[in-house]
Structure formats: structure tokens, C-alpha cells
XYZ file of C-alpha atoms in Angstrom:
356
model
C -0.091 -0.324 -0.288
C 1.196 3.358 -1.198
C 0.410 6.568 1.100
C -2.076 7.940 -1.100
C -4.202 4.758 -0.957
C -3.621 3.067 3.128
C -4.373 0.164 4.060
C -7.989 0.103 4.829
C -7.306 -2.786 7.780
C -7.461 -0.459 11.120
C -4.507 -3.515 12.537
C -2.371 -2.343 10.706
C 0.954 0.246 11.824
C 0.368 3.750 10.576
C -3.078 3.418 8.219
C -4.388 6.586 10.431
C -0.425 8.424 9.969
C -0.603 7.401 5.682
C -4.202 8.141 5.683
C -3.348 11.746 7.281
C -0.702 12.477 5.000
C -1.919 11.651 1.732
C -4.803 13.452 1.935
C -2.692 16.601 2.357
C -2.850 18.013 -0.663
C -6.716 17.961 -0.864
C -6.486 20.273 1.970
C -3.942 22.437 0.185
C -5.835 22.574 -2.767
C -9.432 23.586 -0.136
C -7.278 26.135 2.273
C -6.182 27.856 -1.755
C -10.385 28.050 -2.449
C -11.969 27.356 0.247
C -9.652 29.567 2.965
C -7.681 32.065 1.419
C -10.345 34.875 1.044
C -11.064 34.660 4.196
C -7.060 34.796 5.415
C -6.390 37.474 3.339
C -9.415 40.313 4.864
C -7.768 39.652 8.226
C -4.853 39.818 6.745
C -6.156 43.207 5.184
C -7.627 44.097 8.775
C -4.668 43.135 10.789
C -2.390 45.778 8.509
C -4.585 48.848 8.334
C -3.603 48.734 11.912
C 0.612 48.579 11.095
C 2.078 46.392 14.099
C 4.673 47.698 14.508
C 6.833 44.256 15.267
C 4.873 40.461 15.428
C 5.542 37.577 18.253
C 4.904 34.295 16.917
C 3.239 32.099 20.172
C 3.884 28.336 19.715
C 4.612 24.973 20.627
C 6.396 21.567 19.464
C 4.713 21.230 15.867
C 3.171 24.457 15.212
C 6.589 26.052 17.413
C 8.440 24.800 14.021
C 4.933 26.420 11.593
C 5.522 29.799 13.271
C 8.571 29.406 12.773
C 8.757 29.284 8.617
C 6.767 32.750 9.320
C 9.023 33.808 10.892
C 11.275 33.738 7.631
C 8.023 34.996 5.723
C 7.451 38.514 7.826
C 11.356 39.547 8.007
C 12.238 38.202 4.439
C 8.807 38.364 2.725
C 7.760 42.341 5.778
C 10.903 43.327 6.532
C 9.164 43.741 9.761
C 10.658 42.405 12.601
C 9.857 39.541 14.105
C 10.611 36.985 17.811
C 9.905 33.903 18.470
C 8.137 34.350 22.547
C 8.560 32.312 25.815
C 5.154 31.937 26.993
C 6.838 31.234 31.026
C 7.418 34.672 30.592
C 3.969 35.383 31.564
C 3.064 31.937 32.730
C 4.994 31.535 34.907
C 6.805 34.993 36.419
C 3.363 37.123 35.368
C 5.683 39.598 32.781
C 3.251 41.753 31.804
C 5.258 43.712 28.670
C 3.931 46.832 26.889
C 2.454 44.763 23.807
C 0.194 47.915 22.207
C 0.361 48.087 18.566
C 2.814 44.417 18.365
C 0.377 41.675 16.608
C 1.371 38.532 18.427
C 0.342 35.639 15.907
C -0.528 32.732 18.294
C -0.555 29.370 16.247
C -1.233 25.904 17.193
C -2.814 22.661 15.443
C -5.782 22.360 18.485
C -5.763 25.963 20.311
C -6.693 23.524 23.668
C -3.232 24.053 25.560
C -3.532 26.764 28.734
C -0.199 28.150 27.887
C -1.711 29.105 24.768
C -4.200 30.806 25.686
C -3.625 32.154 28.802
C -0.285 33.874 27.021
C -2.762 35.443 24.793
C -4.840 36.124 26.982
C -2.762 38.466 28.532
C -1.300 39.768 25.794
C -5.035 41.180 24.297
C -5.363 43.082 27.697
C -1.313 44.564 27.068
C -2.277 46.163 23.995
C -1.530 42.975 21.343
C -3.464 42.753 18.163
C -3.649 38.701 18.550
C -4.298 35.843 15.956
C -4.440 32.280 16.435
C -4.631 30.527 13.601
C -5.673 26.777 14.606
C -7.675 23.994 13.237
C -10.303 24.321 15.469
C -13.494 27.814 15.435
C -14.314 27.348 18.951
C -11.607 26.082 19.927
C -10.197 28.316 24.211
C -7.707 29.838 22.276
C -9.724 30.825 19.186
C -12.290 32.580 22.201
C -9.666 34.916 23.597
C -8.045 36.232 19.977
C -9.574 39.133 18.352
C -7.971 38.257 14.873
C -9.176 33.520 13.619
C -7.541 31.391 11.017
C -8.701 28.156 10.696
C -6.475 25.883 7.858
C -9.055 23.850 7.071
C -7.309 20.198 7.655
C -10.570 18.330 8.673
C -9.477 16.822 12.060
C -6.485 14.602 13.477
C -6.662 10.964 14.880
C -2.563 10.245 14.570
C -0.592 11.897 16.869
C 1.935 12.768 14.742
C 1.263 15.969 12.877
C 1.477 15.432 9.165
C -1.133 17.897 7.310
C -2.151 20.242 10.430
C 2.008 21.292 9.961
C 1.036 21.004 5.729
C -1.974 23.470 6.223
C -0.150 25.799 9.196
C 2.258 26.386 6.839
C 0.273 27.410 3.281
C -2.127 29.491 6.302
C 0.671 31.764 7.494
C 2.324 32.429 3.419
C -1.267 33.348 2.384
C -1.706 35.445 5.881
C 2.106 37.101 4.751
C 0.667 37.717 1.638
C -1.992 39.135 2.326
C -0.376 41.308 4.609
C 1.848 43.061 1.873
C -1.175 43.556 -0.141
C -0.140 39.910 -2.702
C -1.902 37.398 -4.192
C -0.123 34.141 -2.948
C -0.270 32.514 -6.577
C 3.283 30.947 -5.974
C 1.553 28.473 -3.777
C -1.823 26.885 -6.733
C 0.920 24.827 -7.885
C 1.655 23.184 -4.276
C -1.429 20.771 -4.602
C -0.964 19.154 -7.899
C 3.538 18.824 -6.958
C 1.942 17.031 -2.607
C 0.166 14.494 -5.062
C 3.577 13.655 -7.158
C 5.486 13.667 -3.647
C 3.543 11.460 -2.458
C 2.984 9.033 -5.139
C 6.645 8.713 -5.122
C 5.779 6.269 -1.351
C 8.355 2.936 -2.442
C 11.263 5.390 -3.460
C 11.092 6.340 0.668
C 10.580 2.775 1.666
C 13.970 2.111 0.403
C 15.818 4.369 1.789
C 13.380 3.488 5.239
C 15.564 0.314 5.030
C 18.390 1.891 4.010
C 17.956 4.004 7.689
C 16.246 1.240 10.451
C 18.731 0.795 12.010
C 19.953 4.890 12.302
C 21.385 5.284 16.475
C 20.973 8.946 15.458
C 21.105 11.715 12.532
C 21.809 14.753 12.370
C 19.422 17.452 10.087
C 20.121 20.501 8.725
C 19.222 23.585 6.896
C 19.731 27.358 5.883
C 16.286 29.721 5.195
C 12.708 29.156 4.117
C 14.571 25.040 5.235
C 15.454 25.488 8.317
C 11.522 24.918 9.742
C 11.502 21.685 7.557
C 15.094 20.285 9.224
C 13.421 21.412 13.317
C 9.779 19.896 12.175
C 12.133 16.739 10.268
C 13.990 15.581 13.611
C 10.532 16.168 15.655
C 8.751 13.998 13.325
C 11.107 10.663 13.698
C 12.245 11.096 17.553
C 8.112 11.630 18.497
C 7.781 7.873 15.513
C 10.764 5.696 15.912
C 12.266 6.699 18.552
C 15.608 8.153 17.011
C 18.074 10.854 18.316
C 17.810 13.032 15.773
C 19.593 16.576 15.998
C 18.324 19.780 14.038
C 20.766 22.591 14.049
C 20.709 25.822 11.353
C 23.812 25.020 8.584
C 25.815 28.519 10.195
C 25.604 25.919 13.121
C 26.441 23.165 12.986
C 29.954 24.113 12.202
C 29.671 25.729 15.697
C 30.451 22.930 17.353
C 28.053 20.579 16.329
C 30.116 18.796 13.726
C 32.784 17.210 15.892
C 30.387 14.843 15.982
C 29.461 13.892 12.596
C 31.078 10.444 10.756
C 30.746 8.721 8.557
C 27.839 6.286 10.464
C 25.614 8.283 11.668
C 23.584 9.757 8.739
C 22.535 13.802 8.096
C 19.785 14.894 6.412
C 20.424 18.164 4.427
C 17.477 20.302 3.334
C 18.200 22.214 0.382
C 16.229 24.203 -1.024
C 16.186 25.904 -4.018
C 17.342 29.669 -3.488
C 19.468 31.804 -1.357
C 18.878 29.256 1.694
C 19.920 26.162 -0.312
C 23.602 28.895 -1.644
C 24.817 30.436 2.190
C 24.285 26.062 3.026
C 26.589 24.278 0.486
C 29.667 25.172 2.709
C 29.075 23.215 4.848
C 27.564 20.215 2.464
C 31.072 20.580 1.345
C 32.150 20.151 4.936
C 30.056 17.101 5.457
C 30.990 15.172 2.345
C 34.607 16.713 2.817
C 34.412 14.704 6.634
C 32.803 11.476 4.915
C 29.103 11.864 6.315
C 26.439 9.835 4.737
C 24.874 13.081 3.738
C 20.680 12.258 2.107
C 19.870 15.411 0.120
C 16.025 16.429 0.040
C 16.790 18.997 -2.936
C 17.722 20.195 -6.054
C 18.499 17.054 -8.879
C 22.049 18.300 -8.592
C 22.095 18.748 -5.391
C 20.671 14.656 -4.147
C 23.497 13.765 -7.459
C 26.310 14.792 -5.122
C 25.009 13.454 -1.898
C 25.149 10.117 -0.596
C 21.076 9.069 -1.239
C 18.736 11.733 -1.171
C 15.074 12.201 -2.616
C 14.344 14.957 -5.713
C 12.013 17.808 -4.789
C 10.105 19.392 -7.962
C 11.662 22.978 -7.308
C 12.332 24.920 -11.394
C 9.460 27.417 -10.704
C 8.248 26.478 -7.748
C 9.187 29.987 -5.306
C 11.777 29.777 -2.208
C 8.805 30.906 0.107
C 6.478 27.698 -0.509
C 9.318 24.736 -0.982
C 9.404 24.501 2.386
C 5.310 22.963 2.270
C 6.787 20.645 -0.211
C 10.568 19.636 1.505
C 7.935 18.354 4.452
C 6.452 15.906 2.818
C 8.989 13.062 1.718
C 10.620 13.494 5.133
C 7.428 12.801 7.377
C 6.804 10.038 4.599
C 10.282 9.005 5.430
C 9.824 8.742 9.425
C 6.767 6.823 8.647
C 8.476 4.345 6.972
C 11.555 3.749 9.461
C 9.454 3.357 12.375
C 7.258 1.019 10.442
C 10.216 -0.885 9.357
C 11.144 -0.094 13.620
C 8.218 -2.673 14.061
C 6.371 0.335 15.993
C 3.227 2.302 15.559
C 4.153 5.387 14.232
C -0.007 6.564 15.023
C 0.655 6.144 18.499
C 3.980 6.675 19.980
C 4.948 6.140 23.422
C 4.229 8.806 26.501
C 2.356 11.324 24.040
C -0.680 13.058 24.289
C -2.250 14.074 20.620
C -3.590 17.670 22.792
C -0.548 18.644 25.677
C -1.397 20.655 27.660
C 1.713 22.570 29.606
C 0.926 25.374 31.880
């Protein structure tokens, strides 16, 4: 069975995650066709209030989506952004002046108490608050001034897949709306996502290569860095392989010393300025004899030990992360099954994590 045609039996490990990964093209298409007008209106309303900078709040997978938004906002709009430390508000009771600051809280469920509490405090402190969730009726949406629905539908597998790519697309459309853009570069994504999911057998062969890995390092730069962080999270929470994610620049500042020819290194090479900035890192990794796995353009994959070619020609750099993560989701799924585990239900995890 492939990810596009998940096994209908209920006792097959990873069946739910496979089904939800397979839904991603439809989710992206729905968001572009049905959700985009509402997102654009929210963006126009917020742009009219001229926020002076942006704070992004999230946990887990949503934190990686928020990091993607940070790159978009700083590069596309030149708007200063920061990732918040919620404990400053929820644990320490800090109350900074957030007048005319846009606070964007990203959460699949919109139910975590610390996200709700910090967003409520931000609004009381004068912030413009926006919730980006998969649940319009959530407590987080209720305490926020504005809401964007990512329209992914119910997600039952513990590892987030379709809600992650939907969050990325919703955030991209929101940022484009802030700058008066129409989001046209995203229109190619649903069809390309379908093409990637159809290559399940290719990913399964790669999973056989890495099923016994004891550790992985994942690296990227620019727009690809959130993909590296999300891929590491997916591998750790499904297969339990320790996966360390680094910006390529940070990897050279010390962690490169742990790279050898045994532990695989996955490099997410975005076709554009981020990929160009990663080239010195790739050269160093090859020089150390690393088992280098590249997700990116064909010319980059051909210089690696193994890889997965992405269809990047004609795809804007800023939307490539929505495609980059798909083969890595599939890889986490397939490695987990190859190791005799069930990616649908990782141990010790709950779908809604209630932190305070």
C-alpha cells in the first residue's frame, strides 16, 4: 500500500498517519480555494492597524510552523519578529507593553492552557492577537481578536502531518495578504504534493537504508530550517531515533565535530538563497565522509550518498518548505514501521499537550 492508498484494515501500524498524509493535497487545495479569501481579509484588517513588530507563540510542531512565519515576515515584509517564551507570562507574571504589537499564536488544537493564557495576557497588554488553529471553536480562538482556520479536518494520528503543511500554507497566505500579494506561487502546491506522495516506494527503500540508525543530524538554512526542525521532531516522536536539528551555520560552530561516516546527516536544500548559503556546510560534510542524505534539487541529490529529488523548478523558494516536509514525513513513517513500531501512537504522547 502507498501513502495515497492507505490500508483499510484497522490493525495495520501507521494506517491513520498514512491516511492523513495522503489527505494533504486535498487540504492544501481546500485552503487555497475556500480559505484564502478569509485569510486575506484578516490580513488586510491587521495591516491597516500597522503593527510595529510581531511576536509568534507556539509549541511543538506548531512552533516549527511559527518559525517559518518568522522567516516570511522578516524577509518578505521586513517586519521584526520574535519567538516568545510563554513562561515569562504564565510562570513569572511578566506584563510587557504590547501596544500595537501583532501576537500570532499557532496551535493545531487551540487547547493548551499556556497558549490560551499567554494570548489572553497579550491582548490585555494591548496586542493585536491572531490565532491560527485547526479548531475555530477552541479556547485559543475564543480569546484572540482574529482567527485563521487552517481547514485541515480532524487529525487523529498523534504525529501532526496535514495540520503542519496546512499551517504553513495558511501563514504564507496571511503574510502575502499583509503585503498585498495574491499568494499565486502557492497554486502549484496541491498537484506537486500529490506527485510526492505517489513516490512512497522510493521513500520505503530509503527507510530500509536508515532503519538501524542510532542517531541522525538534520540541517538546513533559510526557509528550509523549520523543515529540518520538523523532520527531526517527526523522527524522534515516531521512531524514537535521536534526531538533532541545526541551522547549517550553527552546525559549523561545534556540532560538526560529532559527524562521522556512520550517523546519517539529512540536508534540506531549498532551491534558492537558503540552499546557496548551505553549500559550504555540504562541502564540509562531504569532506568528513558523512553519510549525506539530501532532500532538494536533482543536482544536489546527485552529489550526496542518497537523497530525494524535489520538484523545485518554477517553485518559489518561500513555498518550497510545504513540499520539503512531505518526503520526510513519509520517511519517519516508513522507518518507524521498519523498526516494528506504530507511528500512529507513539509512547508517552497525547494529541493535545496541556502545558501551563
